[in-house]
PDB file of N, CA and C in Angstrom:
ATOM      1  N   MET G   1       0.616 -17.266   3.274  1.00 94.00           N
ATOM      2  CA  MET G   1       0.428 -16.391   3.706  1.00 94.00           C
ATOM      3  C   MET G   1       0.361 -15.163   2.368  1.00 94.00           C
ATOM      4  N   PHE G   2       1.159 -15.369   1.635  1.00 96.00           N
ATOM      5  CA  PHE G   2       1.615 -14.116   0.611  1.00 96.00           C
ATOM      6  C   PHE G   2       0.158 -14.136  -0.247  1.00 96.00           C
ATOM      7  N   ASN G   3      -0.817 -15.343  -0.449  1.00 96.00           N
ATOM      8  CA  ASN G   3      -1.877 -14.990  -1.445  1.00 96.00           C
ATOM      9  C   ASN G   3      -3.004 -14.517  -0.690  1.00 96.00           C
ATOM     10  N   GLU G   4      -2.933 -14.566   0.684  1.00 97.00           N
ATOM     11  CA  GLU G   4      -3.738 -13.960   1.583  1.00 97.00           C
ATOM     12  C   GLU G   4      -3.820 -12.424   1.569  1.00 97.00           C
ATOM     13  N   ILE G   5      -2.515 -12.019   1.415  1.00 98.00           N
ATOM     14  CA  ILE G   5      -2.159 -10.334   1.571  1.00 98.00           C
ATOM     15  C   ILE G   5      -2.566  -9.906   0.304  1.00 98.00           C
ATOM     16  N   TYR G   6      -2.269 -10.703  -1.074  1.00 98.00           N
ATOM     17  CA  TYR G   6      -2.369 -10.217  -2.206  1.00 98.00           C
ATOM     18  C   TYR G   6      -3.947 -10.211  -2.557  1.00 98.00           C
ATOM     19  N   GLU G   7      -4.790 -11.072  -1.792  1.00 98.00           N
ATOM     20  CA  GLU G   7      -6.196 -10.896  -1.725  1.00 98.00           C
ATOM     21  C   GLU G   7      -6.746  -9.806  -1.514  1.00 98.00           C
ATOM     22  N   VAL G   8      -6.353  -9.148   0.061  1.00 98.00           N
ATOM     23  CA  VAL G   8      -6.698  -8.347   0.678  1.00 98.00           C
ATOM     24  C   VAL G   8      -6.213  -6.885  -0.226  1.00 98.00           C
ATOM     25  N   VAL G   9      -5.239  -7.185  -0.744  1.00 98.00           N
ATOM     26  CA  VAL G   9      -4.623  -5.838  -1.281  1.00 98.00           C
ATOM     27  C   VAL G   9      -5.409  -5.436  -2.470  1.00 98.00           C
ATOM     28  N   LYS G  10      -5.840  -6.677  -3.201  1.00 98.00           N
ATOM     29  CA  LYS G  10      -6.680  -6.465  -4.555  1.00 98.00           C
ATOM     30  C   LYS G  10      -8.085  -5.577  -4.147  1.00 98.00           C
ATOM     31  N   GLN G  11      -8.591  -5.595  -2.929  1.00 98.00           N
ATOM     32  CA  GLN G  11      -9.840  -5.217  -2.692  1.00 98.00           C
ATOM     33  C   GLN G  11      -9.605  -3.969  -1.881  1.00 98.00           C
ATOM     34  N   ILE G  12      -8.394  -3.342  -2.279  1.00 98.00           N
ATOM     35  CA  ILE G  12      -8.091  -1.438  -1.789  1.00 98.00           C
ATOM     36  C   ILE G  12      -8.698  -0.716  -3.001  1.00 98.00           C
ATOM     37  N   PRO G  13      -9.768   0.374  -2.995  1.00 97.00           N
ATOM     38  CA  PRO G  13     -10.538   0.724  -3.880  1.00 97.00           C
ATOM     39  C   PRO G  13      -9.448   1.663  -4.244  1.00 97.00           C
ATOM     40  N   HIS G  14      -9.782   2.281  -5.731  1.00 97.00           N
ATOM     41  CA  HIS G  14      -9.208   3.245  -6.545  1.00 97.00           C
ATOM     42  C   HIS G  14      -9.421   4.326  -5.741  1.00 97.00           C
ATOM     43  N   GLY G  15      -8.373   5.248  -5.535  1.00 97.00           N
ATOM     44  CA  GLY G  15      -8.347   6.498  -4.800  1.00 97.00           C
ATOM     45  C   GLY G  15      -8.280   6.206  -3.403  1.00 97.00           C
ATOM     46  N   LYS G  16      -7.954   4.663  -2.924  1.00 98.00           N
ATOM     47  CA  LYS G  16      -7.667   4.845  -1.356  1.00 98.00           C
ATOM     48  C   LYS G  16      -6.352   4.259  -0.877  1.00 98.00           C
ATOM     49  N   VAL G  17      -5.896   4.531   0.124  1.00 98.00           N
ATOM     50  CA  VAL G  17      -4.600   3.693   0.362  1.00 98.00           C
ATOM     51  C   VAL G  17      -5.001   2.992   2.032  1.00 98.00           C
ATOM     52  N   ALA G  18      -4.150   1.816   2.146  1.00 98.00           N
ATOM     53  CA  ALA G  18      -4.214   0.933   3.358  1.00 98.00           C
ATOM     54  C   ALA G  18      -2.723   1.067   3.715  1.00 98.00           C
ATOM     55  N   THR G  19      -2.599   0.547   5.116  1.00 98.00           N
ATOM     56  CA  THR G  19      -1.359   0.461   5.635  1.00 98.00           C
ATOM     57  C   THR G  19      -1.230  -0.877   5.991  1.00 98.00           C
ATOM     58  N   TYR G  20       0.412  -1.287   5.961  1.00 97.00           N
ATOM     59  CA  TYR G  20       0.866  -2.481   6.012  1.00 97.00           C
ATOM     60  C   TYR G  20      -0.134  -3.255   7.302  1.00 97.00           C
ATOM     61  N   GLY G  21      -0.142  -2.467   8.371  1.00 97.00           N
ATOM     62  CA  GLY G  21      -0.637  -2.950   9.287  1.00 97.00           C
ATOM     63  C   GLY G  21      -1.808  -3.124   9.219  1.00 97.00           C
ATOM     64  N   LEU G  22      -2.923  -2.339   8.712  1.00 98.00           N
ATOM     65  CA  LEU G  22      -4.093  -2.809   8.190  1.00 98.00           C
ATOM     66  C   LEU G  22      -4.307  -4.225   7.625  1.00 98.00           C
ATOM     67  N   ILE G  23      -3.587  -4.232   6.442  1.00 98.00           N
ATOM     68  CA  ILE G  23      -3.684  -5.538   5.724  1.00 98.00           C
ATOM     69  C   ILE G  23      -3.513  -6.671   6.719  1.00 98.00           C
ATOM     70  N   ALA G  24      -2.204  -6.587   7.799  1.00 98.00           N
ATOM     71  CA  ALA G  24      -1.953  -7.796   8.251  1.00 98.00           C
ATOM     72  C   ALA G  24      -3.187  -7.813   9.625  1.00 98.00           C
ATOM     73  N   ALA G  25      -3.910  -7.174   9.694  1.00 98.00           N
ATOM     74  CA  ALA G  25      -5.049  -7.327  10.852  1.00 98.00           C
ATOM     75  C   ALA G  25      -5.987  -7.934   9.973  1.00 98.00           C
ATOM     76  N   LEU G  26      -6.074  -7.696   8.649  1.00 98.00           N
ATOM     77  CA  LEU G  26      -7.619  -7.993   7.852  1.00 98.00           C
ATOM     78  C   LEU G  26      -7.127  -9.636   7.497  1.00 98.00           C
ATOM     79  N   ILE G  27      -5.898  -9.982   7.440  1.00 98.00           N
ATOM     80  CA  ILE G  27      -5.561 -11.397   6.887  1.00 98.00           C
ATOM     81  C   ILE G  27      -5.138 -12.417   8.813  1.00 98.00           C
ATOM     82  N   GLY G  28      -5.939 -11.424   9.697  1.00 97.00           N
ATOM     83  CA  GLY G  28      -6.164 -11.953  11.086  1.00 97.00           C
ATOM     84  C   GLY G  28      -4.758 -12.232  11.785  1.00 97.00           C
ATOM     85  N   ASN G  29      -3.588 -11.965  11.121  1.00 97.00           N
ATOM     86  CA  ASN G  29      -2.036 -11.599  12.032  1.00 97.00           C
ATOM     87  C   ASN G  29      -1.555 -10.311  12.127  1.00 97.00           C
ATOM     88  N   PRO G  30      -2.237  -9.662  12.919  1.00 95.00           N
ATOM     89  CA  PRO G  30      -1.547  -8.463  13.128  1.00 95.00           C
ATOM     90  C   PRO G  30      -0.378  -7.705  13.466  1.00 95.00           C
ATOM     91  N   ARG G  31       0.364  -9.103  13.646  1.00 96.00           N
ATOM     92  CA  ARG G  31       1.752  -8.556  13.971  1.00 96.00           C
ATOM     93  C   ARG G  31       2.533  -8.899  12.625  1.00 96.00           C
ATOM     94  N   ALA G  32       1.988  -8.652  11.503  1.00 97.00           N
ATOM     95  CA  ALA G  32       2.812  -9.651  10.284  1.00 97.00           C
ATOM     96  C   ALA G  32       2.997  -8.138   9.196  1.00 97.00           C
ATOM     97  N   ALA G  33       2.963  -6.931   9.769  1.00 96.00           N
ATOM     98  CA  ALA G  33       3.210  -6.038   8.898  1.00 96.00           C
ATOM     99  C   ALA G  33       4.394  -6.001   7.729  1.00 96.00           C
ATOM    100  N   ARG G  34       5.460  -6.713   8.671  1.00 95.00           N
ATOM    101  CA  ARG G  34       6.565  -6.868   8.007  1.00 95.00           C
ATOM    102  C   ARG G  34       6.418  -7.857   6.522  1.00 95.00           C
ATOM    103  N   GLN G  35       5.914  -8.688   7.035  1.00 97.00           N
ATOM    104  CA  GLN G  35       5.503 -10.011   5.864  1.00 97.00           C
ATOM    105  C   GLN G  35       4.358  -9.336   4.968  1.00 97.00           C
ATOM    106  N   VAL G  36       3.787  -8.618   5.489  1.00 96.00           N
ATOM    107  CA  VAL G  36       3.014  -7.795   4.251  1.00 96.00           C
ATOM    108  C   VAL G  36       3.912  -6.789   2.942  1.00 96.00           C
ATOM    109  N   GLY G  37       5.087  -6.388   4.034  1.00 93.00           N
ATOM    110  CA  GLY G  37       6.156  -5.656   2.857  1.00 93.00           C
ATOM    111  C   GLY G  37       6.708  -6.309   2.510  1.00 93.00           C
ATOM    112  N   TRP G  38       7.292  -7.583   2.837  1.00 94.00           N
ATOM    113  CA  TRP G  38       7.878  -8.652   1.927  1.00 94.00           C
ATOM    114  C   TRP G  38       6.797  -8.951   0.697  1.00 94.00           C
ATOM    115  N   ALA G  39       5.756  -9.440   0.735  1.00 96.00           N
ATOM    116  CA  ALA G  39       4.819  -9.921  -0.033  1.00 96.00           C
ATOM    117  C   ALA G  39       4.803  -8.901  -1.254  1.00 96.00           C
ATOM    118  N   LEU G  40       4.594  -7.641  -0.920  1.00 93.00           N
ATOM    119  CA  LEU G  40       4.292  -6.619  -1.689  1.00 93.00           C
ATOM    120  C   LEU G  40       5.530  -6.278  -2.840  1.00 93.00           C
ATOM    121  N   HIS G  41       6.777  -6.741  -1.976  1.00 90.00           N
ATOM    122  CA  HIS G  41       8.174  -6.353  -2.569  1.00 90.00           C
ATOM    123  C   HIS G  41       8.306  -7.230  -3.978  1.00 90.00           C
ATOM    124  N   VAL G  42       7.789  -8.529  -3.590  1.00 92.00           N
ATOM    125  CA  VAL G  42       7.859  -9.748  -4.987  1.00 92.00           C
ATOM    126  C   VAL G  42       6.429  -9.630  -5.582  1.00 92.00           C
ATOM    127  N   ASN G  43       5.632  -8.905  -5.546  1.00 91.00           N
ATOM    128  CA  ASN G  43       4.136  -8.903  -6.058  1.00 91.00           C
ATOM    129  C   ASN G  43       4.399  -9.346  -7.462  1.00 91.00           C
ATOM    130  N   PRO G  44       3.742 -10.595  -7.905  1.00 91.00           N
ATOM    131  CA  PRO G  44       3.890 -10.857  -8.921  1.00 91.00           C
ATOM    132  C   PRO G  44       2.894 -10.534 -10.082  1.00 91.00           C
ATOM    133  N   GLU G  45       2.307  -9.910  -9.976  1.00 92.00           N
ATOM    134  CA  GLU G  45       1.512  -9.157 -10.584  1.00 92.00           C
ATOM    135  C   GLU G  45       1.012  -7.543 -10.047  1.00 92.00           C
ATOM    136  N   PRO G  46       1.718  -6.895 -10.580  1.00 83.00           N
ATOM    137  CA  PRO G  46       1.825  -5.289 -10.030  1.00 83.00           C
ATOM    138  C   PRO G  46       0.608  -4.597 -10.627  1.00 83.00           C
ATOM    139  N   ILE G  47       0.204  -5.150 -12.026  1.00 82.00           N
ATOM    140  CA  ILE G  47      -1.222  -4.257 -12.244  1.00 82.00           C
ATOM    141  C   ILE G  47      -2.057  -4.851 -11.703  1.00 82.00           C
ATOM    142  N   VAL G  48      -2.603  -6.242 -11.647  1.00 94.00           N
ATOM    143  CA  VAL G  48      -3.745  -6.418 -10.654  1.00 94.00           C
ATOM    144  C   VAL G  48      -3.459  -6.537  -9.185  1.00 94.00           C
ATOM    145  N   ILE G  49      -2.571  -6.582  -8.860  1.00 96.00           N
ATOM    146  CA  ILE G  49      -2.496  -6.214  -7.259  1.00 96.00           C
ATOM    147  C   ILE G  49      -1.331  -4.945  -6.952  1.00 96.00           C
ATOM    148  N   PRO G  50      -2.310  -4.066  -6.634  1.00 95.00           N
ATOM    149  CA  PRO G  50      -2.257  -2.448  -6.419  1.00 95.00           C
ATOM    150  C   PRO G  50      -1.501  -2.496  -5.327  1.00 95.00           C
ATOM    151  N   CYS G  51       0.064  -2.425  -5.107  1.00 93.00           N
ATOM    152  CA  CYS G  51       0.830  -2.507  -3.926  1.00 93.00           C
ATOM    153  C   CYS G  51       1.035  -1.226  -3.877  1.00 93.00           C
ATOM    154  N   HIS G  52       0.897  -0.295  -4.985  1.00 93.00           N
ATOM    155  CA  HIS G  52       1.351   1.058  -4.604  1.00 93.00           C
ATOM    156  C   HIS G  52      -0.044   1.939  -3.796  1.00 93.00           C
ATOM    157  N   ARG G  53      -0.955   1.002  -3.657  1.00 96.00           N
ATOM    158  CA  ARG G  53      -1.860   1.812  -2.783  1.00 96.00           C
ATOM    159  C   ARG G  53      -1.777   1.237  -1.082  1.00 96.00           C
ATOM    160  N   VAL G  54      -0.381   0.720  -0.696  1.00 95.00           N
ATOM    161  CA  VAL G  54      -0.385   0.402   0.507  1.00 95.00           C
ATOM    162  C   VAL G  54       1.188   1.286   0.959  1.00 95.00           C
ATOM    163  N   VAL G  55       0.734   2.005   2.281  1.00 96.00           N
ATOM    164  CA  VAL G  55       1.685   2.814   2.678  1.00 96.00           C
ATOM    165  C   VAL G  55       1.871   2.588   4.277  1.00 96.00           C
ATOM    166  N   ASN G  56       3.058   3.158   4.600  1.00 95.00           N
ATOM    167  CA  ASN G  56       3.285   2.681   6.310  1.00 95.00           C
ATOM    168  C   ASN G  56       2.154   3.623   6.953  1.00 95.00           C
ATOM    169  N   ARG G  57       2.452   3.308   8.043  1.00 95.00           N
ATOM    170  CA  ARG G  57       1.579   3.825   9.142  1.00 95.00           C
ATOM    171  C   ARG G  57       1.043   5.113   9.427  1.00 95.00           C
ATOM    172  N   PHE G  58       2.197   5.853   9.163  1.00 97.00           N
ATOM    173  CA  PHE G  58       2.324   7.110   9.247  1.00 97.00           C
ATOM    174  C   PHE G  58       1.695   8.104   8.053  1.00 97.00           C
ATOM    175  N   GLY G  59       1.589   7.424   7.052  1.00 97.00           N
ATOM    176  CA  GLY G  59       0.690   7.248   5.414  1.00 97.00           C
ATOM    177  C   GLY G  59       2.375   7.447   4.526  1.00 97.00           C
ATOM    178  N   SER G  60       3.405   7.438   5.163  1.00 95.00           N
ATOM    179  CA  SER G  60       4.347   7.443   3.999  1.00 95.00           C
ATOM    180  C   SER G  60       4.648   6.406   2.878  1.00 95.00           C
ATOM    181  N   LEU G  61       4.960   6.611   1.851  1.00 94.00           N
ATOM    182  CA  LEU G  61       5.401   6.238   0.791  1.00 94.00           C
ATOM    183  C   LEU G  61       6.379   5.287   0.741  1.00 94.00           C
ATOM    184  N   ALA G  62       6.651   4.063  -0.066  1.00 84.00           N
ATOM    185  CA  ALA G  62       7.658   3.011   0.327  1.00 84.00           C
ATOM    186  C   ALA G  62       8.923   3.629  -0.197  1.00 84.00           C
ATOM    187  N   PRO G  63      10.085   4.185   0.912  1.00 79.00           N
ATOM    188  CA  PRO G  63      10.769   4.348   0.321  1.00 79.00           C
ATOM    189  C   PRO G  63      11.920   3.599  -1.110  1.00 79.00           C
ATOM    190  N   GLU G  64      11.818   2.600  -1.036  1.00 73.00           N
ATOM    191  CA  GLU G  64      11.953   1.726  -2.359  1.00 73.00           C
ATOM    192  C   GLU G  64      10.823   0.831  -2.743  1.00 73.00           C
ATOM    193  N   PHE G  65      10.132   1.510  -3.097  1.00 61.00           N
ATOM    194  CA  PHE G  65       8.740   0.823  -3.942  1.00 61.00           C
ATOM    195  C   PHE G  65       9.256  -0.330  -4.960  1.00 61.00           C
ATOM    196  N   ALA G  66       8.683  -1.121  -4.834  1.00 63.00           N
ATOM    197  CA  ALA G  66       9.479  -2.216  -5.668  1.00 63.00           C
ATOM    198  C   ALA G  66       9.237  -1.997  -7.174  1.00 63.00           C
ATOM    199  N   PHE G  67       8.672  -1.389  -7.648  1.00 68.00           N
ATOM    200  CA  PHE G  67       8.372  -0.783  -9.263  1.00 68.00           C
ATOM    201  C   PHE G  67       9.215   0.290  -9.382  1.00 68.00           C
ATOM    202  N   GLY G  68      10.157   0.648  -9.032  1.00 76.00           N
ATOM    203  CA  GLY G  68      10.502   1.912  -9.118  1.00 76.00           C
ATOM    204  C   GLY G  68      10.763   2.948  -8.376  1.00 76.00           C
ATOM    205  N   GLY G  69      10.634   3.003  -7.213  1.00 83.00           N
ATOM    206  CA  GLY G  69      10.740   3.875  -6.061  1.00 83.00           C
ATOM    207  C   GLY G  69       9.487   4.802  -5.845  1.00 83.00           C
ATOM    208  N   LYS G  70       9.784   5.791  -4.817  1.00 89.00           N
ATOM    209  CA  LYS G  70       8.680   6.483  -4.223  1.00 89.00           C
ATOM    210  C   LYS G  70       8.028   7.218  -5.536  1.00 89.00           C
ATOM    211  N   GLU G  71       8.949   7.998  -6.238  1.00 91.00           N
ATOM    212  CA  GLU G  71       8.452   8.568  -7.504  1.00 91.00           C
ATOM    213  C   GLU G  71       7.235   7.840  -8.386  1.00 91.00           C
ATOM    214  N   VAL G  72       7.544   6.564  -8.823  1.00 91.00           N
ATOM    215  CA  VAL G  72       6.510   5.835  -9.348  1.00 91.00           C
ATOM    216  C   VAL G  72       5.447   5.641  -8.376  1.00 91.00           C
ATOM    217  N   GLN G  73       5.581   5.468  -7.109  1.00 93.00           N
ATOM    218  CA  GLN G  73       4.133   5.206  -6.481  1.00 93.00           C
ATOM    219  C   GLN G  73       3.491   6.209  -6.311  1.00 93.00           C
ATOM    220  N   LYS G  74       4.550   7.650  -6.076  1.00 94.00           N
ATOM    221  CA  LYS G  74       3.371   8.904  -6.104  1.00 94.00           C
ATOM    222  C   LYS G  74       2.692   8.967  -7.400  1.00 94.00           C
ATOM    223  N   LYS G  75       3.337   8.791  -8.433  1.00 95.00           N
ATOM    224  CA  LYS G  75       2.389   9.040  -9.402  1.00 95.00           C
ATOM    225  C   LYS G  75       1.495   8.276  -9.761  1.00 95.00           C
ATOM    226  N   LEU G  76       1.550   6.982  -9.435  1.00 95.00           N
ATOM    227  CA  LEU G  76       0.422   5.944  -9.715  1.00 95.00           C
ATOM    228  C   LEU G  76      -0.895   6.432  -8.723  1.00 95.00           C
ATOM    229  N   LEU G  77      -0.386   6.874  -7.400  1.00 97.00           N
ATOM    230  CA  LEU G  77      -1.642   7.439  -6.534  1.00 97.00           C
ATOM    231  C   LEU G  77      -2.233   8.634  -6.825  1.00 97.00           C
ATOM    232  N   GLU G  78      -1.026   9.689  -7.777  1.00 98.00           N
ATOM    233  CA  GLU G  78      -1.757  10.464  -7.915  1.00 98.00           C
ATOM    234  C   GLU G  78      -2.533  10.491  -8.958  1.00 98.00           C
ATOM    235  N   SER G  79      -2.474   9.490  -9.968  1.00 97.00           N
ATOM    236  CA  SER G  79      -3.195   9.287 -11.140  1.00 97.00           C
ATOM    237  C   SER G  79      -4.702   8.767 -10.542  1.00 97.00           C
ATOM    238  N   GLU G  80      -4.861   8.352  -9.589  1.00 97.00           N
ATOM    239  CA  GLU G  80      -5.951   7.980  -8.727  1.00 97.00           C
ATOM    240  C   GLU G  80      -6.962   8.839  -8.144  1.00 97.00           C
ATOM    241  N   GLY G  81      -6.303  10.333  -7.868  1.00 98.00           N
ATOM    242  CA  GLY G  81      -6.714  11.213  -7.299  1.00 98.00           C
ATOM    243  C   GLY G  81      -6.330  11.568  -5.913  1.00 98.00           C
ATOM    244  N   VAL G  82      -5.548  10.937  -5.457  1.00 98.00           N
ATOM    245  CA  VAL G  82      -4.880  10.713  -4.015  1.00 98.00           C
ATOM    246  C   VAL G  82      -3.747  11.765  -3.818  1.00 98.00           C
ATOM    247  N   GLU G  83      -3.817  12.709  -3.204  1.00 98.00           N
ATOM    248  CA  GLU G  83      -2.980  13.903  -2.840  1.00 98.00           C
ATOM    249  C   GLU G  83      -1.659  13.100  -2.201  1.00 98.00           C
ATOM    250  N   VAL G  84      -0.240  13.392  -2.410  1.00 98.00           N
ATOM    251  CA  VAL G  84       0.623  12.795  -2.110  1.00 98.00           C
ATOM    252  C   VAL G  84       1.312  14.366  -1.980  1.00 98.00           C
ATOM    253  N   ALA G  85       2.154  14.400  -0.444  1.00 97.00           N
ATOM    254  CA  ALA G  85       2.472  15.606  -0.062  1.00 97.00           C
ATOM    255  C   ALA G  85       4.135  15.761  -0.264  1.00 97.00           C
ATOM    256  N   GLU G  86       4.481  16.864  -0.550  1.00 95.00           N
ATOM    257  CA  GLU G  86       6.184  17.019  -0.586  1.00 95.00           C
ATOM    258  C   GLU G  86       6.869  16.080  -0.093  1.00 95.00           C
ATOM    259  N   ASP G  87       6.417  15.715   1.149  1.00 96.00           N
ATOM    260  CA  ASP G  87       7.303  14.742   1.883  1.00 96.00           C
ATOM    261  C   ASP G  87       7.229  13.413   1.418  1.00 96.00           C
ATOM    262  N   TYR G  88       6.788  13.262   0.637  1.00 95.00           N
ATOM    263  CA  TYR G  88       6.046  11.777  -0.019  1.00 95.00           C
ATOM    264  C   TYR G  88       5.051  11.110   1.160  1.00 95.00           C
ATOM    265  N   SER G  89       4.153  11.936   1.845  1.00 97.00           N
ATOM    266  CA  SER G  89       3.203  10.814   2.681  1.00 97.00           C
ATOM    267  C   SER G  89       1.773  11.600   2.233  1.00 97.00           C
ATOM    268  N   VAL G  90       0.905  10.617   2.173  1.00 98.00           N
ATOM    269  CA  VAL G  90      -0.557  10.591   2.487  1.00 98.00           C
ATOM    270  C   VAL G  90      -1.479  10.608   3.400  1.00 98.00           C
ATOM    271  N   GLU G  91      -2.459  11.485   3.466  1.00 98.00           N
ATOM    272  CA  GLU G  91      -3.304  12.055   4.742  1.00 98.00           C
ATOM    273  C   GLU G  91      -4.275  10.921   4.853  1.00 98.00           C
ATOM    274  N   LEU G  92      -4.048  10.294   5.876  1.00 98.00           N
ATOM    275  CA  LEU G  92      -4.441   8.700   6.060  1.00 98.00           C
ATOM    276  C   LEU G  92      -6.008   9.308   6.450  1.00 98.00           C
ATOM    277  N   GLN G  93      -5.995  10.211   7.140  1.00 97.00           N
ATOM    278  CA  GLN G  93      -7.434  10.877   7.911  1.00 97.00           C
ATOM    279  C   GLN G  93      -8.432  10.862   6.589  1.00 97.00           C
ATOM    280  N   LYS G  94      -7.643  11.336   5.162  1.00 98.00           N
ATOM    281  CA  LYS G  94      -8.631  11.308   4.098  1.00 98.00           C
ATOM    282  C   LYS G  94      -8.970  10.153   2.873  1.00 98.00           C
ATOM    283  N   TYR G  95      -7.630   9.610   3.023  1.00 98.00           N
ATOM    284  CA  TYR G  95      -7.759   8.598   2.190  1.00 98.00           C
ATOM    285  C   TYR G  95      -7.354   6.980   2.694  1.00 98.00           C
ATOM    286  N   LEU G  96      -7.489   6.748   3.754  1.00 98.00           N
ATOM    287  CA  LEU G  96      -7.509   5.319   4.502  1.00 98.00           C
ATOM    288  C   LEU G  96      -8.572   4.575   3.982  1.00 98.00           C
ATOM    289  N   TRP G  97      -8.216   3.469   3.634  1.00 98.00           N
ATOM    290  CA  TRP G  97      -9.436   2.617   3.356  1.00 98.00           C
ATOM    291  C   TRP G  97     -10.006   2.154   4.475  1.00 98.00           C
ATOM    292  N   LYS G  98     -11.640   1.866   4.898  1.00 96.00           N
ATOM    293  CA  LYS G  98     -12.103   1.602   6.013  1.00 96.00           C
ATOM    294  C   LYS G  98     -12.923   0.225   5.285  1.00 96.00           C
ATOM    295  N   PRO G  99     -12.576  -0.830   5.362  1.00 93.00           N
ATOM    296  CA  PRO G  99     -13.070  -2.043   4.935  1.00 93.00           C
ATOM    297  C   PRO G  99     -14.231  -2.335   6.023  1.00 93.00           C
TER     298      PRO G  99
END
């Protein structure tokens, strides 16, 4: 399952985000949002698999972003043009990837 998750995450375009639930649905298992989180936490190729583009269902960044915390995730998203609010959230209506 992790490889399927990684393949979907690789498709999230620069400047867009996806939710854990969206990724779970795209791999055919809409109840697997937690497994998506686990897979991204052990991401074997953080540059190739852009897990920083994944947020929760409310658009909030991961409090324990696997590669340095939410500040790092915020910087990575902002470097792609994604606006991150002071509360570390992203406006899903504007930035959600719609495959």
